[in-house]
Tab-separated table of C-alpha atoms in Angstrom:
chain	number	residue	atom	x	y	z
A	136	UNK	CA	151.728	53.090	77.680
A	137	UNK	CA	154.964	54.631	76.406
A	138	UNK	CA	155.469	53.544	72.726
A	139	UNK	CA	159.328	54.969	73.296
A	140	UNK	CA	161.351	53.994	76.083
A	141	UNK	CA	164.421	55.127	77.478
A	142	UNK	CA	167.261	53.535	79.584
A	143	UNK	CA	168.386	53.995	82.352
A	144	UNK	CA	166.036	57.221	83.683
A	145	UNK	CA	169.009	58.445	85.993
A	146	UNK	CA	172.797	57.556	85.701
A	147	UNK	CA	175.816	59.286	87.271
A	148	UNK	CA	179.352	58.400	86.141
A	149	UNK	CA	182.673	59.760	87.229
A	150	UNK	CA	184.610	61.859	84.672
A	151	UNK	CA	186.487	60.342	82.249
A	152	UNK	CA	184.099	57.290	81.555
A	153	UNK	CA	181.607	56.662	79.081
A	154	UNK	CA	177.978	56.175	79.326
A	155	UNK	CA	175.478	54.429	77.275
A	156	UNK	CA	171.722	55.746	76.818
A	157	UNK	CA	169.252	53.263	75.025
A	158	UNK	CA	166.437	54.501	73.422
A	159	UNK	CA	163.294	51.722	71.772
A	160	UNK	CA	160.354	51.808	69.618
A	161	UNK	CA	158.333	49.734	71.347
A	162	UNK	CA	155.104	49.163	69.322
A	163	UNK	CA	156.262	50.112	66.104
A	164	UNK	CA	159.306	50.125	63.612
A	165	UNK	CA	161.107	53.366	63.578
A	166	UNK	CA	163.768	54.145	60.643
A	167	UNK	CA	164.821	57.508	62.108
A	168	UNK	CA	165.424	58.539	65.388
A	169	UNK	CA	166.200	61.998	67.295
A	170	UNK	CA	168.645	62.594	69.947
A	171	UNK	CA	167.905	65.697	72.051
A	172	UNK	CA	169.149	67.233	74.917
A	173	UNK	CA	167.800	70.186	77.321
A	174	UNK	CA	169.333	72.454	79.534
A	175	UNK	CA	167.959	73.504	82.454
A	176	UNK	CA	165.177	75.816	81.711
A	177	UNK	CA	165.935	76.071	77.669
A	178	UNK	CA	164.104	74.114	75.017
A	179	UNK	CA	164.963	70.976	73.485
A	180	UNK	CA	168.147	70.981	71.361
A	181	UNK	CA	168.436	68.331	68.425
A	182	UNK	CA	172.086	66.756	68.575
A	183	UNK	CA	171.593	64.267	65.623
A	184	UNK	CA	169.514	62.298	63.649
A	185	UNK	CA	169.851	58.424	64.141
A	186	UNK	CA	169.163	56.393	60.548
A	187	UNK	CA	168.974	53.235	60.932
A	188	UNK	CA	171.847	51.021	59.113
A	189	UNK	CA	173.473	54.515	58.000
A	190	UNK	CA	175.630	56.813	60.004
A	191	UNK	CA	174.168	59.198	62.401
A	192	UNK	CA	173.554	62.767	61.131
A	193	UNK	CA	174.912	65.580	63.433
A	194	UNK	CA	173.606	69.010	63.902
A	195	UNK	CA	176.457	72.014	63.949
A	196	UNK	CA	178.181	72.042	66.931
A	197	UNK	CA	177.550	68.498	68.576
A	198	UNK	CA	181.074	66.542	68.590
A	199	UNK	CA	180.534	63.422	66.523
A	200	UNK	CA	183.191	61.456	68.444
A	201	UNK	CA	181.864	62.774	71.617
A	202	UNK	CA	178.382	61.607	71.507
A	203	UNK	CA	178.381	58.395	69.253
A	204	UNK	CA	175.197	57.241	68.259
A	205	UNK	CA	174.339	53.561	66.600
A	206	UNK	CA	171.106	52.649	65.189
A	207	UNK	CA	171.646	49.116	64.704
A	208	UNK	CA	167.894	48.212	64.438
A	209	UNK	CA	164.526	49.514	63.658
A	210	UNK	CA	163.561	49.366	67.039
A	211	UNK	CA	166.827	50.241	69.158
A	212	UNK	CA	169.185	53.491	68.980
A	213	UNK	CA	171.945	54.137	70.845
A	214	UNK	CA	173.498	57.295	72.416
A	215	UNK	CA	177.225	56.611	74.004
A	216	UNK	CA	178.523	59.897	75.657
A	217	UNK	CA	182.372	59.203	75.545
A	218	UNK	CA	184.873	60.513	77.860
A	219	UNK	CA	182.206	62.236	79.497
A	220	UNK	CA	183.126	65.560	81.366
A	221	UNK	CA	180.737	67.393	84.357
A	222	UNK	CA	179.335	69.974	81.247
A	223	UNK	CA	178.242	66.733	79.898
A	224	UNK	CA	175.092	66.604	82.602
A	225	UNK	CA	172.344	67.321	80.962
A	226	UNK	CA	168.963	65.652	80.343
A	227	UNK	CA	168.918	63.719	76.968
A	228	UNK	CA	165.965	62.764	75.258
A	229	UNK	CA	165.416	60.420	72.377
A	230	UNK	CA	162.105	60.670	69.930
A	231	UNK	CA	161.074	58.210	67.168
A	232	UNK	CA	158.557	58.670	64.461
A	233	UNK	CA	155.772	56.319	63.417
A	234	UNK	CA	153.460	56.744	60.539
A	235	UNK	CA	151.594	59.227	62.391
A	236	UNK	CA	153.366	61.002	64.655
A	237	UNK	CA	156.645	61.410	66.458
A	238	UNK	CA	156.809	60.019	70.103
A	239	UNK	CA	159.597	60.820	73.090
A	240	UNK	CA	161.297	59.010	75.513
A	241	UNK	CA	161.025	59.666	79.332
A	242	UNK	CA	164.128	61.126	79.010
A	243	UNK	CA	167.904	60.117	80.936
A	244	UNK	CA	169.144	62.360	83.798
A	245	UNK	CA	173.465	62.195	83.337
A	246	UNK	CA	174.953	63.422	86.143
A	247	UNK	CA	178.931	63.215	85.522
A	248	UNK	CA	181.248	63.851	88.762
B	259	UNK	CA	167.506	81.384	63.268
B	260	UNK	CA	164.405	80.624	65.217
B	261	UNK	CA	162.403	79.323	62.890
B	262	UNK	CA	159.559	78.425	65.515
B	263	UNK	CA	159.131	81.109	68.226
B	264	UNK	CA	157.005	81.119	71.412
B	265	UNK	CA	157.156	84.694	72.685
B	266	UNK	CA	155.360	83.859	76.272
B	267	UNK	CA	157.954	82.278	78.377
B	268	UNK	CA	155.001	81.733	80.997
B	269	UNK	CA	150.975	82.156	81.149
B	270	UNK	CA	149.117	82.214	84.434
B	271	UNK	CA	145.345	81.186	84.218
B	272	UNK	CA	142.580	80.419	86.545
B	273	UNK	CA	140.845	77.039	86.987
B	274	UNK	CA	137.877	76.466	84.586
B	275	UNK	CA	138.797	79.237	82.344
B	276	UNK	CA	140.525	78.744	78.847
B	277	UNK	CA	144.422	79.062	77.969
B	278	UNK	CA	145.714	80.086	75.089
B	279	UNK	CA	148.957	79.360	74.142
B	280	UNK	CA	150.942	80.716	70.960
B	281	UNK	CA	153.078	79.965	68.474
B	282	UNK	CA	154.466	81.748	65.775
B	283	UNK	CA	156.843	80.041	62.991
B	284	UNK	CA	158.513	81.505	59.842
B	285	UNK	CA	159.037	78.513	57.560
B	286	UNK	CA	156.742	78.607	54.967
B	287	UNK	CA	157.746	74.458	54.095
B	288	UNK	CA	156.691	73.455	57.581
B	289	UNK	CA	153.476	70.947	57.188
B	290	UNK	CA	152.751	68.922	60.173
B	291	UNK	CA	152.440	71.040	63.672
B	292	UNK	CA	152.500	69.463	67.311
B	293	UNK	CA	152.036	70.681	70.955
B	294	UNK	CA	153.987	68.613	73.615
B	295	UNK	CA	153.460	69.003	77.348
B	296	UNK	CA	156.282	68.378	79.313
B	297	UNK	CA	156.454	67.909	83.496
B	298	UNK	CA	160.278	68.550	84.852
B	299	UNK	CA	162.579	65.974	84.917
B	300	UNK	CA	160.248	63.999	81.991
B	301	UNK	CA	160.326	63.354	78.565
B	302	UNK	CA	157.942	65.368	76.634
B	303	UNK	CA	154.204	64.323	75.756
B	304	UNK	CA	152.586	64.538	72.916
B	305	UNK	CA	149.286	66.293	73.010
B	306	UNK	CA	147.783	67.016	69.818
B	307	UNK	CA	148.623	67.852	66.127
B	308	UNK	CA	147.680	69.428	63.221
B	309	UNK	CA	148.451	68.889	59.474
B	310	UNK	CA	148.889	72.312	56.979
B	311	UNK	CA	145.864	70.917	55.012
B	312	UNK	CA	143.878	71.582	58.128
B	313	UNK	CA	142.884	74.912	59.834
B	314	UNK	CA	141.428	73.149	63.194
B	315	UNK	CA	142.114	70.202	65.276
B	316	UNK	CA	140.381	68.933	68.451
B	317	UNK	CA	140.790	66.313	71.193
B	318	UNK	CA	138.702	66.634	74.309
B	319	UNK	CA	139.710	69.652	76.194
B	320	UNK	CA	142.571	70.288	73.714
B	321	UNK	CA	142.383	72.086	70.296
B	322	UNK	CA	144.499	73.462	67.974
B	323	UNK	CA	144.011	76.313	65.678
B	324	UNK	CA	146.474	76.895	62.494
B	325	UNK	CA	146.594	80.430	60.659
B	326	UNK	CA	148.616	79.554	57.635
B	327	UNK	CA	148.832	82.795	56.265
B	328	UNK	CA	149.832	84.382	59.257
B	329	UNK	CA	151.786	81.484	60.201
B	330	UNK	CA	150.808	81.267	63.697
B	331	UNK	CA	149.061	78.473	65.735
B	332	UNK	CA	147.629	78.639	69.082
B	333	UNK	CA	146.228	75.388	71.386
B	334	UNK	CA	143.635	76.254	73.146
B	335	UNK	CA	142.500	74.314	76.782
B	336	UNK	CA	139.473	74.357	77.803
B	337	UNK	CA	138.665	74.113	80.799
B	338	UNK	CA	141.809	74.976	82.276
B	339	UNK	CA	142.739	71.957	84.967
B	340	UNK	CA	145.879	72.018	87.871
B	341	UNK	CA	147.179	69.086	86.173
B	342	UNK	CA	147.545	71.134	82.504
B	343	UNK	CA	150.060	72.942	84.989
B	344	UNK	CA	153.719	72.340	82.739
B	345	UNK	CA	156.209	73.562	79.794
B	346	UNK	CA	154.035	73.289	76.680
B	347	UNK	CA	156.098	73.227	73.551
B	348	UNK	CA	155.009	73.836	69.990
B	349	UNK	CA	157.108	71.942	67.085
B	350	UNK	CA	157.103	71.692	63.732
B	351	UNK	CA	158.519	69.768	60.650
B	352	UNK	CA	158.576	69.648	56.750
B	353	UNK	CA	158.173	66.756	55.474
B	354	UNK	CA	159.460	64.060	57.239
B	355	UNK	CA	162.148	66.518	58.190
B	356	UNK	CA	163.646	66.820	61.943
B	357	UNK	CA	161.202	68.567	64.545
B	358	UNK	CA	161.915	72.128	65.234
B	359	UNK	CA	160.966	73.349	69.007
B	360	UNK	CA	159.621	76.272	70.164
B	361	UNK	CA	161.672	77.644	73.690
B	362	UNK	CA	158.457	76.589	75.287
B	363	UNK	CA	155.549	78.344	77.776
B	364	UNK	CA	155.416	77.647	81.239
B	365	UNK	CA	151.328	77.362	81.896
B	366	UNK	CA	150.428	77.723	85.394
B	367	UNK	CA	146.899	76.792	86.399
B	368	UNK	CA	145.861	78.657	89.564
B	369	UNK	CA	143.203	77.191	91.620
């Protein structure tokens, strides 16, 4: 069964609104979670590293004020896309590390209309 | 700078034969390597991993080989099955650092 769960799997929002995506580690505690974005037919692009109890570390070119990351507990990280635009439409994936390996969530499709 | 490269964007293999997916890396600090399988509109599924202290790791039909001197790893799937058709990503990390992914290889298993 899934050890990392994302919610929602699909979300459609209006341009200008904000949307939150949750990432939960189900069987382990994760001090670090990662958020990725995938464009069609492209590789996964790391957006940021989410650290429990501290600020996220963003990759170059990723707007931290637009993609808000909160890692409030050892089992939950959230990604909030603020003031969403159609170009933010993408497939967002989180991952979390347990002592042995890194597991990915199921992914969340965001469509901004 | 692409630190992890999968130079073959696609690969087609007949069912029952061996599938070999290749991955090259440039960062000598990488010490942990993983292979993931991904279907469209789904998150990647972990397949198999290998640490730099080993040169081979086997799990059922999947075997990963690591050649540190060549900075090369490969995933062997034998025998290949139709359900193996997917995009395969190799990934590497240095210590507890973030994963760096290759571009992916689309594997198609033909009946």
